[in-house]
Amino acid sequence: MPEPKPAAGALGDIIGSTRQRMEQTENPTDRLKTLVEATQAPRAAPPASPPRAPAPSLPANYFPQIPTEFGVTPKRKPQRGPARSLHISMRLSPPERDRLVRWCDERNLSLPDGIMALIDLAEGEGAPQG
């Protein structure tokens, strides 16, 4: 006969101990008290924080070195790092992936580092200085 699972054994212990407690007491009130833990008196709610004035906004020319037209916030942060490189490598066809692996091996780079190096080259950040 297979051995009972530990979870089933623990559940049996809980059921057995509950039955035992119920059989020991005759009074229904005592029976309920043994089944339900005593609750503490409700605590008073912490006082509400006082209303504050909104933080002042920065003046339009607070950063004079940045022209106003360039101060536009992008819709989302450009994806960088391993998530972007993994996404790119998954979209490559097998021949393109082989070519990427060879390119990375020639430069002793891991695939994510190689993809980031290629992205930097394409964006002009890694262009040779001359």
Coordinates of N, CA and C in Angstrom, one line a residue:
M1 N 0.8 -1.2 0.0 CA 0.0 0.0 0.0 C 0.9 1.2 0.0
P2 N 0.6 2.2 -0.9 CA 1.5 3.4 -0.9 C 1.3 4.2 0.3
E3 N 2.4 4.9 0.7 CA 2.4 5.8 1.9 C 1.6 7.0 1.6
P4 N 0.8 7.5 2.6 CA 0.0 8.7 2.4 C 0.9 9.9 2.2
K5 N 0.5 10.8 1.5 CA 1.2 12.1 1.2 C 1.3 12.9 2.5
P6 N 2.3 13.7 2.7 CA 2.4 14.5 3.9 C 1.3 15.5 4.1
A7 N 0.9 16.1 3.0 CA -0.2 17.1 3.0 C -1.5 16.4 3.5
A8 N -1.8 15.2 3.0 CA -3.0 14.5 3.4 C -2.9 14.1 4.9
G9 N -1.7 13.8 5.4 CA -1.5 13.4 6.8 C -1.7 14.7 7.7
A10 N -1.2 15.8 7.2 CA -1.4 17.0 8.0 C -2.9 17.4 8.1
L11 N -3.6 17.2 7.0 CA -5.0 17.6 6.9 C -5.7 16.6 7.9
G12 N -5.4 15.4 7.9 CA -6.0 14.4 8.8 C -5.8 14.8 10.2
D13 N -4.6 15.3 10.6 CA -4.3 15.7 11.9 C -5.2 16.9 12.3
I14 N -5.3 17.8 11.4 CA -6.2 19.0 11.7 C -7.6 18.6 11.9
I15 N -8.1 17.7 11.0 CA -9.5 17.3 11.2 C -9.7 16.5 12.5
G16 N -8.7 15.6 12.8 CA -8.8 14.8 14.0 C -8.8 15.7 15.3
S17 N -7.9 16.7 15.3 CA -7.8 17.5 16.5 C -9.0 18.4 16.6
T18 N -9.6 18.8 15.5 CA -10.8 19.6 15.6 C -12.0 18.8 16.1
R19 N -12.1 17.5 15.6 CA -13.1 16.6 16.1 C -13.0 16.4 17.6
Q20 N -11.7 16.2 18.0 CA -11.4 15.9 19.4 C -11.9 17.1 20.3
R21 N -11.5 18.3 19.9 CA -11.9 19.5 20.6 C -13.4 19.6 20.7
M22 N -14.1 19.3 19.6 CA -15.6 19.4 19.6 C -16.2 18.4 20.5
E23 N -15.6 17.2 20.6 CA -16.2 16.2 21.4 C -15.9 16.4 22.9
Q24 N -14.9 17.1 23.2 CA -14.5 17.3 24.6 C -15.5 18.3 25.3
T25 N -16.0 19.3 24.7 CA -16.8 20.3 25.3 C -18.3 20.0 25.0
E26 N -19.1 20.1 25.9 CA -20.5 19.9 25.8 C -21.3 21.2 25.4
N27 N -20.8 22.3 26.0 CA -21.4 23.6 25.8 C -21.1 24.2 24.4
P28 N -22.1 24.5 23.6 CA -21.9 25.1 22.3 C -21.0 26.3 22.3
T29 N -21.2 27.2 23.3 CA -20.4 28.4 23.4 C -18.9 28.1 23.6
D30 N -18.6 27.1 24.4 CA -17.2 26.7 24.6 C -16.7 26.1 23.3
R31 N -17.5 25.4 22.6 CA -17.1 24.8 21.4 C -16.7 25.8 20.4
L32 N -17.5 26.9 20.3 CA -17.2 28.0 19.3 C -15.9 28.7 19.8
K33 N -15.7 28.9 21.0 CA -14.6 29.6 21.5 C -13.3 28.8 21.2
T34 N -13.3 27.5 21.2 CA -12.1 26.7 20.9 C -11.9 26.7 19.4
L35 N -12.9 26.9 18.6 CA -12.7 26.9 17.1 C -12.2 28.3 16.6
V36 N -12.7 29.3 17.2 CA -12.4 30.7 16.7 C -11.4 31.4 17.6
E37 N -10.3 31.9 17.1 CA -9.3 32.6 17.9 C -9.9 33.9 18.4
A38 N -9.4 34.3 19.6 CA -9.9 35.5 20.2 C -9.3 36.7 19.3
T39 N -10.2 37.7 19.1 CA -9.8 38.8 18.3 C -9.5 40.0 19.2
Q40 N -8.5 40.8 18.8 CA -8.1 41.9 19.6 C -9.1 43.1 19.3
A41 N -9.1 44.0 20.3 CA -10.0 45.2 20.2 C -9.5 45.9 18.9
P42 N -10.5 46.5 18.2 CA -10.1 47.2 17.0 C -9.3 48.5 17.3
R43 N -8.2 48.7 16.5 CA -7.3 49.8 16.7 C -8.0 51.1 16.1
A44 N -7.6 52.2 16.7 CA -8.0 53.5 16.2 C -7.3 53.8 14.9
A45 N -8.0 54.3 14.0 CA -7.4 54.6 12.7 C -6.4 55.8 12.9
P46 N -5.2 55.7 12.2 CA -4.3 56.8 12.3 C -4.9 58.1 11.8
P47 N -4.5 59.3 12.4 CA -5.1 60.5 12.0 C -4.7 60.8 10.5
A48 N -5.7 61.4 9.8 CA -5.5 61.6 8.4 C -4.4 62.7 8.2
S49 N -3.6 62.6 7.2 CA -2.6 63.6 6.9 C -3.2 64.9 6.5
P50 N -2.6 66.0 6.9 CA -3.2 67.3 6.6 C -3.1 67.5 5.1
P51 N -4.1 68.2 4.5 CA -4.0 68.5 3.0 C -2.8 69.4 2.8
R52 N -2.1 69.1 1.7 CA -0.9 69.9 1.3 C -1.2 70.6 0.0
A53 N -0.5 71.7 -0.2 CA -0.6 72.5 -1.4 C 0.2 71.7 -2.5
P54 N -0.2 71.7 -3.7 CA 0.6 71.0 -4.8 C 2.0 71.6 -4.9
A55 N 2.9 70.7 -5.3 CA 4.3 71.2 -5.5 C 4.3 72.2 -6.6
P56 N 5.1 73.2 -6.5 CA 5.2 74.3 -7.5 C 5.8 73.7 -8.8
S57 N 5.4 74.1 -9.9 CA 6.0 73.6 -11.2 C 7.2 74.4 -11.5
L58 N 8.1 73.8 -12.3 CA 9.3 74.5 -12.7 C 9.0 75.6 -13.7
P59 N 9.7 76.7 -13.7 CA 9.5 77.7 -14.8 C 10.0 77.1 -16.1
A60 N 9.5 77.7 -17.2 CA 9.7 77.2 -18.5 C 11.2 77.2 -18.9
N61 N 12.0 78.1 -18.4 CA 13.4 78.1 -18.8 C 14.3 77.7 -17.6
Y62 N 13.8 76.7 -16.8 CA 14.6 76.3 -15.6 C 15.9 75.6 -16.1
F63 N 15.9 74.9 -17.2 CA 17.1 74.3 -17.8 C 17.4 75.1 -19.1
P64 N 18.1 76.2 -19.0 CA 18.3 77.0 -20.2 C 19.1 76.4 -21.3
Q65 N 20.0 75.4 -20.9 CA 20.8 74.7 -21.9 C 20.0 73.8 -22.8
I66 N 18.7 73.5 -22.4 CA 17.9 72.6 -23.2 C 16.8 73.5 -23.8
P67 N 16.8 73.6 -25.2 CA 15.7 74.4 -25.8 C 14.3 73.8 -25.5
T68 N 13.3 74.6 -25.5 CA 12.0 74.2 -25.1 C 11.4 73.1 -26.0
E69 N 11.7 73.2 -27.3 CA 11.2 72.2 -28.3 C 11.7 70.8 -28.1
F70 N 12.9 70.7 -27.4 CA 13.5 69.4 -27.2 C 13.0 68.8 -25.8
G71 N 12.3 69.6 -25.1 CA 11.8 69.2 -23.8 C 10.6 68.3 -23.8
V72 N 10.3 67.7 -24.9 CA 9.2 66.8 -25.1 C 9.5 65.4 -24.4
T73 N 8.6 64.9 -23.7 CA 8.8 63.6 -23.0 C 8.4 62.5 -24.0
P74 N 9.2 61.5 -24.3 CA 8.8 60.5 -25.2 C 7.7 59.6 -24.6
K75 N 7.0 59.0 -25.5 CA 5.8 58.2 -25.1 C 6.3 57.0 -24.2
R76 N 7.4 56.4 -24.6 CA 7.9 55.3 -23.7 C 9.4 55.3 -23.9
K77 N 10.1 54.7 -22.9 CA 11.5 54.6 -22.9 C 11.9 53.6 -23.9
P78 N 13.0 54.0 -24.7 CA 13.4 53.0 -25.7 C 13.9 51.7 -25.0
Q79 N 13.6 50.6 -25.6 CA 14.0 49.3 -25.0 C 15.5 49.1 -25.2
R80 N 16.2 48.8 -24.1 CA 17.7 48.6 -24.2 C 18.0 47.3 -23.4
G81 N 19.2 46.8 -23.6 CA 19.6 45.7 -22.8 C 19.1 44.3 -23.3
P82 N 19.2 43.3 -22.4 CA 18.9 41.9 -22.8 C 17.6 41.7 -23.4
A83 N 16.5 42.4 -22.9 CA 15.2 42.2 -23.4 C 15.1 42.6 -24.9
R84 N 15.8 43.7 -25.3 CA 15.8 44.1 -26.6 C 16.6 43.2 -27.5
S85 N 17.8 42.8 -27.0 CA 18.6 41.9 -27.8 C 18.0 40.6 -28.0
L86 N 17.3 40.0 -27.0 CA 16.6 38.8 -27.1 C 15.5 38.9 -28.1
H87 N 14.8 40.0 -28.1 CA 13.6 40.2 -29.0 C 14.2 40.2 -30.4
I88 N 15.3 40.9 -30.6 CA 15.9 41.0 -32.0 C 16.3 39.7 -32.5
S89 N 17.1 38.9 -31.6 CA 17.6 37.7 -32.0 C 16.5 36.7 -32.3
M90 N 15.4 36.8 -31.7 CA 14.3 35.8 -31.9 C 13.6 36.1 -33.3
R91 N 13.7 37.3 -33.8 CA 13.1 37.7 -35.1 C 14.0 37.4 -36.3
L92 N 15.2 37.0 -36.0 CA 16.1 36.7 -37.2 C 15.8 35.4 -37.8
S93 N 16.0 35.3 -39.1 CA 15.9 34.0 -39.8 C 17.2 33.2 -39.5
P94 N 17.1 31.9 -39.6 CA 18.3 31.1 -39.3 C 19.6 31.5 -40.0
P95 N 19.6 31.9 -41.3 CA 20.9 32.4 -41.9 C 21.3 33.7 -41.3
E96 N 20.4 34.6 -40.9 CA 20.8 35.9 -40.3 C 21.3 35.6 -38.9
R97 N 20.7 34.6 -38.2 CA 21.2 34.3 -36.9 C 22.6 33.7 -36.9
D98 N 22.9 32.9 -37.9 CA 24.2 32.3 -38.1 C 25.2 33.4 -38.4
R99 N 24.8 34.3 -39.2 CA 25.7 35.4 -39.6 C 26.0 36.3 -38.3
L100 N 25.0 36.5 -37.5 CA 25.2 37.3 -36.3 C 26.1 36.5 -35.3
V101 N 25.9 35.2 -35.2 CA 26.8 34.4 -34.3 C 28.2 34.5 -34.8
R102 N 28.5 34.4 -36.1 CA 29.8 34.5 -36.6 C 30.4 35.8 -36.3
W103 N 29.6 36.9 -36.6 CA 30.1 38.3 -36.3 C 30.5 38.5 -34.9
C104 N 29.7 37.9 -34.0 CA 30.0 38.0 -32.5 C 31.2 37.2 -32.2
D105 N 31.4 36.0 -32.7 CA 32.5 35.2 -32.5 C 33.8 35.8 -32.9
E106 N 33.8 36.5 -34.1 CA 35.0 37.2 -34.6 C 35.4 38.3 -33.6
R107 N 34.5 38.9 -32.9 CA 34.8 40.0 -32.0 C 34.8 39.6 -30.5
N108 N 34.7 38.3 -30.3 CA 34.7 37.7 -29.0 C 33.6 38.4 -28.1
L109 N 32.4 38.5 -28.6 CA 31.3 39.1 -27.9 C 30.2 38.0 -27.7
S110 N 29.4 38.2 -26.6 CA 28.3 37.3 -26.4 C 27.2 37.8 -27.4
L111 N 26.1 37.0 -27.6 CA 25.1 37.5 -28.5 C 24.4 38.8 -28.0
P112 N 24.0 38.9 -26.8 CA 23.4 40.2 -26.4 C 24.4 41.4 -26.5
D113 N 25.6 41.2 -26.2 CA 26.6 42.2 -26.3 C 26.8 42.6 -27.8
G114 N 26.9 41.5 -28.6 CA 27.1 41.7 -30.1 C 25.9 42.5 -30.7
I115 N 24.7 42.1 -30.3 CA 23.5 42.8 -30.8 C 23.5 44.3 -30.3
M116 N 23.9 44.5 -29.1 CA 24.0 45.9 -28.6 C 25.1 46.7 -29.4
A117 N 26.2 46.0 -29.7 CA 27.3 46.7 -30.4 C 26.8 47.0 -31.8
L118 N 26.0 46.1 -32.5 CA 25.5 46.4 -33.8 C 24.5 47.6 -33.7
I119 N 23.6 47.6 -32.7 CA 22.7 48.7 -32.5 C 23.4 50.0 -32.4
D120 N 24.4 50.0 -31.5 CA 25.2 51.2 -31.4 C 25.9 51.7 -32.7
L121 N 26.4 50.7 -33.4 CA 27.0 51.0 -34.7 C 25.9 51.6 -35.7
A122 N 24.7 51.0 -35.7 CA 23.6 51.5 -36.5 C 23.2 52.9 -36.1
E123 N 23.2 53.2 -34.8 CA 22.7 54.5 -34.3 C 23.8 55.5 -34.4
G124 N 25.0 55.1 -34.7 CA 26.1 56.1 -34.9 C 26.9 56.3 -33.6
E125 N 26.6 55.6 -32.5 CA 27.4 55.8 -31.3 C 28.7 55.1 -31.4
G126 N 28.8 54.0 -32.1 CA 30.1 53.3 -32.1 C 30.9 53.5 -33.4
A127 N 30.6 54.6 -34.1 CA 31.3 54.9 -35.3 C 32.7 55.3 -35.0
P128 N 33.7 54.8 -35.9 CA 35.1 55.1 -35.6 C 35.4 56.6 -35.6
Q129 N 36.1 57.0 -34.6 CA 36.5 58.4 -34.4 C 37.7 58.7 -35.3
G130 N 37.7 59.8 -36.1 CA 38.9 59.9 -36.9 C 39.3 61.3 -37.1

